[in-house]
């Protein structure tokens, strides 16, 4: 594997590609955890469709659990990158020590809490009498692996932000490869069904976690995991910087609750489970687009934060431009793929003609505004990397609030399936608002940074 990347030197386009490439691959592969589970679950003989709907209900809850890893990992890594840009290594080590401590505490508390409230959560997230047993089985097993999931996700940010994007990618690839191999073994060979999918995922996350821990306790990174130096004020600062991406992910869970509930309510007993099954397929496809998008914008945040910490604002602006260009190229490609080839994705989940037809339609609707969505991802994550989490959070919550409102309003006025149009309508509107706000505040914020003296 390659050596450490110096984020303060070198050509910006090269650095963007060097960071974004592994991050895109890592995010793409990471989302395969849930998608591969759903593909195999959808083909369980006899009850595949109901089992898939049950796994779909668990999806937002799993996202909610994972978002706590992002809360600490991304918040801490942004702060650590800024301190590295300032050449303040002792403070950077303290940040990692406090972040690791919080990941341990959060993992323990969340495991107990989610095991206690999981039944209530499943009903809130749209489970029906038919799908509840499948959802309950999957979520119970997955929750026992919360420690490994949060550690693997949270610590990976601290690998990539120190200039080791290939090692960060490897952390994810190890788990994904294991998941691909173990899924059919536990689901079909051992006849464990939905339970097998969950067991395979937990084992895969254990392997990713072990790799991340081994790397960050080793000799290669300049900032390694240590103990002591715990500071409540510093922990609060880490959480403050991480709260924007955390709430962005957490509200993904909320809007999926609303989506599933809306489809179940307005679809009725005859159509509700079918609509949720198709929505699960459509959302799985969207994750194949939005996860690499997150890899581009999130994976390059270290480049922005490092140069922001070093007061090299010209490099920050250049990085934003090149990141946006890369994002636009990717989303344009995926826009045309979504118009021409969605049926080849859907067939991995179901071969029932009615389900396939509606899922293909849903994919084309959901992806209508993915090109403008590039501006939302790049500019919001850029603001977070420049220590503007409140602005970033407001812009993200605007998009999520609009989506939630439309998911409720559109089926009331028209029909249940029109809830799918909430995605492109909120994406396009939010992109316009985010671009306007960024142009108004970013330059002024960077000029203020130029006037500061690096300690």
CSV table of C-alpha atoms in Angstrom, one decimal, residues 41 225 271 313 405 423:
chain,number,residue,atom,x,y,z
A,41,UNK,CA,-32.9,-12.0,1.1
A,225,UNK,CA,-4.5,5.8,19.4
A,271,UNK,CA,-50.4,-2.4,-1.8
A,313,UNK,CA,-7.3,29.6,1.7
A,405,UNK,CA,-43.3,17.3,3.9
A,423,UNK,CA,-36.9,13.0,-3.8
